[in-house]
Amino acid sequence: MVVSKSWTMVKHFAGAPKPEDFKLIEKELPPLQEGEILLESVFLSVDPYMRPYSRRIMKEGDVMIGSQVARIIESKNSAFAVGGYYVGNCGWTTHFISNGKGLHPLLSEWPGSLPRSLALGTVGMPGVTAYFGLLEICNPKEGDVVLVNSAAGAVGSVVGQIAKIKGCKVVGSAGSDDKIQYLKEIGFDEAFNYKTVSSLEEALKKASPEGYDCYFENVGGKFADAALPQMKDFGRIAVCGAISMYNDAVPPSGPYIQPTLLFKQLRMEGFLVTRWSDKYQEGQKQLLKWVLEGKVKYHEHITKGFENMPAGFIGMLSGENTGKAIIQV
Ligand code: NDP
């Protein structure tokens, strides 16, 4: 009999998630039926979307939502062999039974030497978000100036590197001096620590006195208030996230943006990566190729131990991670 451990959300988060908002439960899994497989999670993902979506789609007591790279440890389904690795979307859980629906194999060209955890990061959902969000919404051209915030994170670090591949000048912001150092190492032209600059406006102007053609928005709030007026005419803004506001029960009121959008003739568009579900693999394959060619570098912030999953999630939301935040079971 296999015992599965899961983390549940005891009560809806009020402000930033706290350790006492989570509870570890254990459940004995039943024997497999014909057509079923048993998987064990090897790597789990902690992502910012879990904070706003906990309120939208979860009830108190539910297992936390999320995805994992999992290995098949028992199979009664001839299409799924024991030992195979799949990306699942089965929540914060160590073991689960599946009929195979909704499980995605790692790309067939995945080399054994590459960490499988990248299927949750640079070559997974965050990477694909960066790929399509940047290329299809910001539509960067050679020579454009691209701005990205939360730049040292899973999505932002890929956005900046793809923009460099496309011949752009790239400016990034992040929340520590170590992260700024990392951004320089992976090829950002300019980077600043938004927590220590005396003025966001001045830092943005200094990094690109001529303004910005593209703005890949991960943060929202005060950062956006400072960045929008510095867009060039006909600039493009991809609204990917608003992490500075995820803990707010009521969004803070900000400056009205319509005059800026109007007189600069800007285009601003929100998106969810699910928009590109039909060509998700195309993005993954390109990202894998770039990683293997060394054109896109990756960094992972790995928290060891399933028991530390809430801490890894809380830490990611407060900026502990450089690159993708991963839990290794
Ligand atoms: P990251 O790896 O970037 O981790 C989150 C980071 O957010 C932290 O490390 C921290 O970095 C930063 N952060 C936290 N609080 C604040 C704050 N108040 N102000 C500024 N920065 C803050 O996460 P992801 O790369 O996975 O996600 C980045 C963004 O992309 C999020 O907004 C997320 O919701 C969004 N997203 C959207 C998707 C879509 O389909 N639209 C899909 C995937 C992600 P720092 O030290 O720099 O503060």
Coordinates of C-alpha atoms and ligand atoms in Angstrom, one line a residue:
M1 CA 0.0 0.0 0.0
V2 CA 1.4 3.4 -1.0
V3 CA 0.9 6.4 1.3
S4 CA 0.6 9.7 -0.5
K5 CA 1.4 12.9 1.3
S6 CA -0.2 16.2 0.2
W7 CA -0.2 19.8 1.3
T8 CA -3.6 21.4 1.7
M9 CA -4.6 25.1 2.2
V10 CA -6.2 25.2 5.6
K11 CA -7.7 28.6 5.1
H12 CA -7.7 31.3 2.4
F13 CA -4.5 33.4 2.5
A14 CA -4.9 36.8 4.1
G15 CA -2.0 38.9 2.8
A16 CA 1.2 36.9 2.3
P17 CA 0.9 33.1 2.8
K18 CA 2.1 31.9 6.2
P19 CA 3.3 28.5 7.4
E20 CA 0.1 27.9 9.4
D21 CA -2.0 28.3 6.3
F22 CA -0.8 24.8 5.2
K23 CA -1.4 21.3 6.5
L24 CA 0.3 18.1 5.6
I25 CA -2.1 15.2 5.1
E26 CA -1.5 11.5 4.4
K27 CA -3.7 9.1 2.4
E28 CA -3.4 5.4 1.5
L29 CA -3.8 5.0 -2.2
P30 CA -6.0 2.1 -3.4
P31 CA -4.6 -0.7 -5.6
L32 CA -4.4 0.2 -9.3
Q33 CA -7.3 -0.6 -11.6
E34 CA -6.8 -1.7 -15.2
G35 CA -5.7 1.3 -17.3
E36 CA -4.2 3.2 -14.3
I37 CA -0.7 4.2 -13.4
L38 CA 1.0 5.2 -10.2
L39 CA 3.4 8.1 -10.2
E40 CA 5.7 9.6 -7.6
S41 CA 6.6 13.3 -7.8
V42 CA 10.3 14.0 -8.2
F43 CA 10.3 17.7 -8.6
L44 CA 7.4 20.1 -7.8
S45 CA 6.9 23.6 -8.9
V46 CA 6.0 26.6 -6.8
D47 CA 4.7 29.5 -8.9
P48 CA 3.3 33.0 -8.2
Y49 CA -0.1 32.1 -9.9
M50 CA -0.9 29.8 -6.9
R51 CA -1.4 32.9 -4.8
P52 CA -4.2 34.6 -6.9
Y53 CA -5.6 31.3 -8.1
S54 CA -6.0 29.9 -4.6
R55 CA -8.7 32.5 -4.1
R56 CA -10.2 31.9 -7.6
I57 CA -10.4 28.2 -7.9
M58 CA -9.7 26.6 -4.5
K59 CA -11.8 25.9 -1.4
E60 CA -10.4 25.8 2.1
G61 CA -9.0 22.3 2.8
D62 CA -8.2 21.6 -0.9
V63 CA -4.8 20.2 -1.9
M64 CA -2.7 23.1 -3.2
I65 CA -2.7 23.4 -7.0
G66 CA 0.5 22.9 -9.0
S67 CA 2.5 20.8 -11.4
Q68 CA 5.3 18.3 -11.0
V69 CA 7.8 16.1 -12.9
A70 CA 6.8 12.6 -11.8
R71 CA 8.1 9.1 -12.5
I72 CA 5.9 6.1 -13.1
I73 CA 6.5 3.5 -10.4
E74 CA 3.6 1.1 -11.3
S75 CA 1.6 0.6 -14.4
K76 CA -1.6 -1.2 -15.5
N77 CA -1.7 0.8 -18.7
S78 CA 0.3 -0.5 -21.7
A79 CA 0.8 3.0 -23.1
F80 CA 2.8 4.0 -19.9
A81 CA 5.9 2.1 -19.0
V82 CA 7.4 2.0 -15.5
G83 CA 10.3 4.4 -15.2
G84 CA 8.8 7.0 -17.6
Y85 CA 8.9 10.7 -16.6
Y86 CA 5.9 13.0 -17.1
V87 CA 4.8 16.5 -16.3
G88 CA 1.6 16.4 -14.4
N89 CA -0.7 19.0 -13.0
C90 CA -1.7 17.1 -9.9
G91 CA -1.1 19.5 -7.0
W92 CA 1.3 19.4 -4.1
T93 CA 1.4 15.7 -3.6
T94 CA 4.1 13.0 -3.4
H95 CA 2.2 10.1 -5.2
F96 CA -0.9 10.0 -7.4
I97 CA -2.9 7.6 -9.5
S98 CA -3.7 8.6 -13.1
N99 CA -5.3 7.2 -16.2
G100 CA -2.7 9.1 -18.2
K101 CA -5.0 12.0 -19.2
G102 CA -3.4 15.4 -18.9
L103 CA 0.1 13.9 -18.4
H104 CA 2.8 15.2 -20.8
P105 CA 6.0 13.3 -21.5
L106 CA 9.3 15.2 -21.5
L107 CA 10.3 16.1 -25.1
S108 CA 11.7 13.0 -26.9
E109 CA 14.9 14.9 -27.6
W110 CA 15.5 15.7 -23.9
P111 CA 19.1 14.6 -23.2
G112 CA 19.8 12.5 -20.1
S113 CA 22.4 15.0 -18.9
L114 CA 19.8 17.9 -18.6
P115 CA 18.0 18.2 -15.3
R116 CA 14.4 17.1 -15.7
S117 CA 13.3 19.9 -13.4
L118 CA 13.8 22.3 -16.3
A119 CA 10.5 20.9 -17.6
L120 CA 8.9 23.0 -14.9
G121 CA 11.1 26.1 -15.6
T122 CA 13.1 27.3 -18.5
V123 CA 11.8 24.5 -20.8
G124 CA 8.4 24.4 -19.2
M125 CA 5.5 26.7 -18.5
P126 CA 7.5 29.8 -17.4
G127 CA 9.8 29.5 -20.4
V128 CA 6.9 29.1 -22.8
T129 CA 5.2 32.1 -21.1
A130 CA 8.4 34.2 -21.8
Y131 CA 8.7 32.9 -25.4
F132 CA 5.2 33.5 -26.7
G133 CA 4.4 36.5 -24.4
L134 CA 7.5 38.3 -25.6
L135 CA 7.5 37.3 -29.3
E136 CA 3.8 37.5 -30.0
I137 CA 2.7 40.5 -27.8
C138 CA 5.8 42.7 -27.5
N139 CA 6.9 41.7 -31.0
P140 CA 10.5 42.9 -30.4
K141 CA 12.6 44.1 -33.4
E142 CA 16.4 44.2 -33.7
G143 CA 17.6 47.4 -31.9
D144 CA 14.5 47.7 -29.7
V145 CA 14.9 48.5 -26.0
V146 CA 13.1 45.8 -23.9
L147 CA 12.3 46.3 -20.3
V148 CA 11.5 43.3 -18.0
N149 CA 10.9 43.3 -14.2
S150 CA 11.2 40.4 -11.8
A151 CA 14.0 39.8 -14.3
A152 CA 16.0 37.3 -12.4
G153 CA 13.0 35.0 -11.9
A154 CA 11.8 32.0 -14.0
V155 CA 10.0 34.0 -16.6
G156 CA 11.9 37.2 -16.6
S157 CA 15.4 35.7 -17.0
V158 CA 14.2 33.9 -20.2
V159 CA 12.4 37.0 -21.5
G160 CA 15.7 38.9 -21.3
Q161 CA 17.8 36.2 -23.0
I162 CA 15.3 35.8 -25.8
A163 CA 15.3 39.5 -26.4
K164 CA 19.1 39.4 -26.6
I165 CA 18.9 36.6 -29.1
K166 CA 16.6 38.9 -31.2
G167 CA 19.2 41.7 -31.1
C168 CA 17.5 44.0 -28.6
K169 CA 19.0 46.1 -25.8
V170 CA 17.7 44.6 -22.5
V171 CA 17.0 46.3 -19.2
G172 CA 16.0 44.3 -16.1
S173 CA 15.1 45.0 -12.6
A174 CA 15.2 42.7 -9.6
G175 CA 15.3 42.8 -5.8
S176 CA 18.8 42.1 -4.7
D177 CA 22.4 42.9 -5.7
D178 CA 23.2 39.2 -6.3
K179 CA 20.3 39.0 -8.7
I180 CA 21.6 42.1 -10.5
Q181 CA 25.0 40.4 -10.8
Y182 CA 23.3 37.3 -12.2
L183 CA 21.4 39.4 -14.8
K184 CA 24.8 40.9 -16.0
E185 CA 26.2 37.4 -16.2
I186 CA 23.4 36.2 -18.5
G187 CA 23.7 39.1 -20.8
F188 CA 21.4 41.9 -19.7
D189 CA 22.8 45.2 -20.9
E190 CA 21.5 47.2 -17.9
A191 CA 20.0 46.0 -14.6
F192 CA 19.1 47.7 -11.3
N193 CA 17.9 46.8 -7.8
Y194 CA 14.4 48.3 -7.6
K195 CA 14.6 48.0 -3.8
T196 CA 17.7 50.2 -3.3
V197 CA 17.4 52.8 -6.1
S198 CA 16.4 56.2 -4.7
S199 CA 13.9 56.7 -7.6
L200 CA 12.5 54.1 -10.1
E201 CA 12.0 56.9 -12.6
E202 CA 15.6 57.9 -12.5
A203 CA 16.8 54.3 -12.6
L204 CA 14.7 53.6 -15.7
K205 CA 15.9 56.8 -17.4
K206 CA 19.5 56.1 -16.6
A207 CA 19.2 52.6 -18.0
S208 CA 17.7 53.8 -21.3
P209 CA 17.6 57.6 -21.7
E210 CA 15.8 57.1 -25.1
G211 CA 12.9 55.2 -23.5
Y212 CA 11.5 51.7 -24.1
D213 CA 9.9 50.0 -27.1
C214 CA 8.8 46.9 -25.2
Y215 CA 7.8 46.3 -21.6
F216 CA 7.3 42.8 -20.3
E217 CA 5.3 43.3 -17.1
N218 CA 5.6 40.8 -14.3
V219 CA 5.1 43.1 -11.3
G220 CA 2.5 45.9 -11.8
G221 CA 1.8 48.6 -9.1
K222 CA 4.4 51.3 -8.5
F223 CA 6.8 49.9 -11.0
A224 CA 4.3 50.2 -13.8
D225 CA 3.4 53.7 -12.7
A226 CA 7.1 54.7 -13.2
A227 CA 7.6 52.7 -16.4
L228 CA 4.6 53.5 -18.5
P229 CA 5.4 57.2 -19.0
Q230 CA 8.9 56.1 -20.3
M231 CA 7.6 54.1 -23.2
K232 CA 8.4 55.3 -26.7
D233 CA 5.6 56.1 -29.0
F234 CA 4.0 52.9 -30.4
G235 CA 5.5 50.9 -27.6
R236 CA 4.2 47.4 -26.8
I237 CA 3.4 46.2 -23.3
A238 CA 2.8 42.5 -22.5
V239 CA 1.1 42.2 -19.1
C240 CA 2.2 38.8 -17.9
G241 CA 1.9 39.2 -14.1
A242 CA 1.2 41.7 -11.3
I243 CA 3.0 40.0 -8.4
S244 CA 3.4 43.2 -6.3
M245 CA -0.4 43.1 -6.0
Y246 CA -1.2 39.4 -5.5
N247 CA -1.4 39.8 -1.7
D248 CA -3.8 42.8 -1.8
A249 CA -7.4 42.1 -1.0
V250 CA -8.3 45.3 -2.7
P251 CA -6.0 46.5 -5.5
P252 CA -4.4 49.9 -4.7
S253 CA -5.6 52.7 -6.9
G254 CA -2.9 54.0 -9.2
P255 CA -2.5 56.9 -11.7
Y256 CA -4.9 56.7 -14.6
I257 CA -3.1 55.3 -17.6
Q258 CA -5.4 56.2 -20.5
P259 CA -3.7 59.5 -21.4
T260 CA -0.3 57.8 -21.5
L261 CA -1.7 55.0 -23.7
L262 CA -3.5 57.5 -25.9
F263 CA -0.8 60.1 -26.5
K264 CA 2.0 57.6 -26.9
Q265 CA -0.2 55.3 -29.0
L266 CA 0.8 52.3 -26.8
R267 CA -0.5 48.8 -27.1
M268 CA -1.0 47.0 -23.8
E269 CA -2.3 43.4 -23.6
G270 CA -2.7 40.9 -20.8
F271 CA -2.3 37.3 -21.6
L272 CA -2.3 33.8 -20.1
V273 CA 0.1 31.2 -21.4
T274 CA -2.8 28.8 -22.0
R275 CA -3.6 30.9 -25.0
W276 CA -0.8 29.1 -26.8
S277 CA -1.7 25.5 -25.7
D278 CA -1.9 24.4 -29.3
K279 CA 1.7 25.3 -30.0
Y280 CA 3.2 24.8 -26.5
Q281 CA 5.6 22.2 -27.8
E282 CA 6.9 24.5 -30.5
G283 CA 8.0 26.9 -27.8
Q284 CA 9.4 24.1 -25.6
K285 CA 11.5 22.7 -28.5
Q286 CA 13.0 26.1 -29.4
L287 CA 13.8 26.7 -25.7
L288 CA 15.4 23.3 -25.3
K289 CA 17.5 24.0 -28.5
W290 CA 18.6 27.4 -27.1
V291 CA 19.5 25.8 -23.7
L292 CA 21.6 23.1 -25.4
E293 CA 23.3 25.6 -27.6
G294 CA 24.1 27.7 -24.5
K295 CA 22.1 30.7 -25.8
V296 CA 19.7 30.5 -22.9
K297 CA 21.2 29.9 -19.5
Y298 CA 19.3 28.7 -16.5
H299 CA 19.5 28.8 -12.8
E300 CA 17.3 27.0 -10.3
H301 CA 16.6 27.7 -6.7
I302 CA 16.1 24.2 -5.3
T303 CA 14.4 23.6 -1.9
K304 CA 15.0 20.0 -0.8
G305 CA 12.3 18.0 0.9
F306 CA 8.6 17.7 0.3
E307 CA 8.0 18.8 3.9
N308 CA 9.6 22.2 3.0
M309 CA 7.2 22.9 0.2
P310 CA 5.3 25.7 2.0
A311 CA 8.6 27.4 2.9
G312 CA 9.7 27.2 -0.7
F313 CA 6.5 28.8 -1.9
I314 CA 6.6 31.5 0.8
G315 CA 10.3 32.1 0.0
M316 CA 9.6 32.4 -3.8
L317 CA 6.9 35.0 -3.2
S318 CA 9.3 37.0 -1.0
G319 CA 12.1 36.9 -3.6
E320 CA 14.4 34.2 -2.2
N321 CA 14.8 32.6 -5.7
T322 CA 17.1 33.4 -8.5
G323 CA 15.7 31.5 -11.5
K324 CA 13.0 28.9 -11.1
A325 CA 11.9 27.9 -7.6
I326 CA 11.7 24.1 -7.5
I327 CA 11.0 21.6 -4.7
Q328 CA 13.0 18.4 -4.9
V329 CA 11.2 15.6 -3.1
Ligands
NDP1 P1 9.7 34.4 -10.3 O1 10.6 33.3 -10.5 O2 10.0 35.7 -10.9 O3 9.5 34.6 -8.7 C1 8.7 35.6 -8.2 C2 9.6 36.8 -7.9 O4 8.7 37.9 -7.8 C3 10.4 36.9 -6.6 O5 11.6 36.2 -6.7 C4 10.6 38.3 -6.4 O6 11.8 38.7 -7.0 C5 9.4 39.0 -7.2 N1 8.5 39.7 -6.4 C6 7.8 39.3 -5.3 N2 7.1 40.3 -4.7 C7 7.4 41.4 -5.5 C8 7.0 42.8 -5.4 N3 6.2 43.2 -4.4 N4 7.5 43.6 -6.3 C9 8.4 43.2 -7.2 N5 8.8 42.0 -7.4 C10 8.3 41.1 -6.5 O7 8.2 34.0 -10.7 P2 7.8 33.6 -12.2 O8 8.9 33.9 -13.2 O9 7.2 32.2 -12.2 O10 6.6 34.6 -12.5 C11 6.9 36.0 -12.8 C12 5.5 36.7 -13.1 O11 5.0 36.1 -14.3 C13 4.5 36.6 -12.0 O12 3.8 37.8 -11.9 C14 3.6 35.5 -12.5 O13 2.3 35.6 -12.0 C15 3.6 35.7 -14.0 N6 3.3 34.5 -14.8 C16 2.3 34.7 -15.7 C17 1.9 33.7 -16.5 C18 0.8 33.9 -17.5 O14 0.3 33.0 -18.2 N7 0.4 35.2 -17.7 C19 2.6 32.3 -16.5 C20 3.7 32.3 -15.5 C21 4.0 33.4 -14.7 P3 12.6 40.1 -6.6 O15 13.7 39.7 -5.7 O16 13.1 40.6 -7.9 O17 11.6 41.0 -5.9

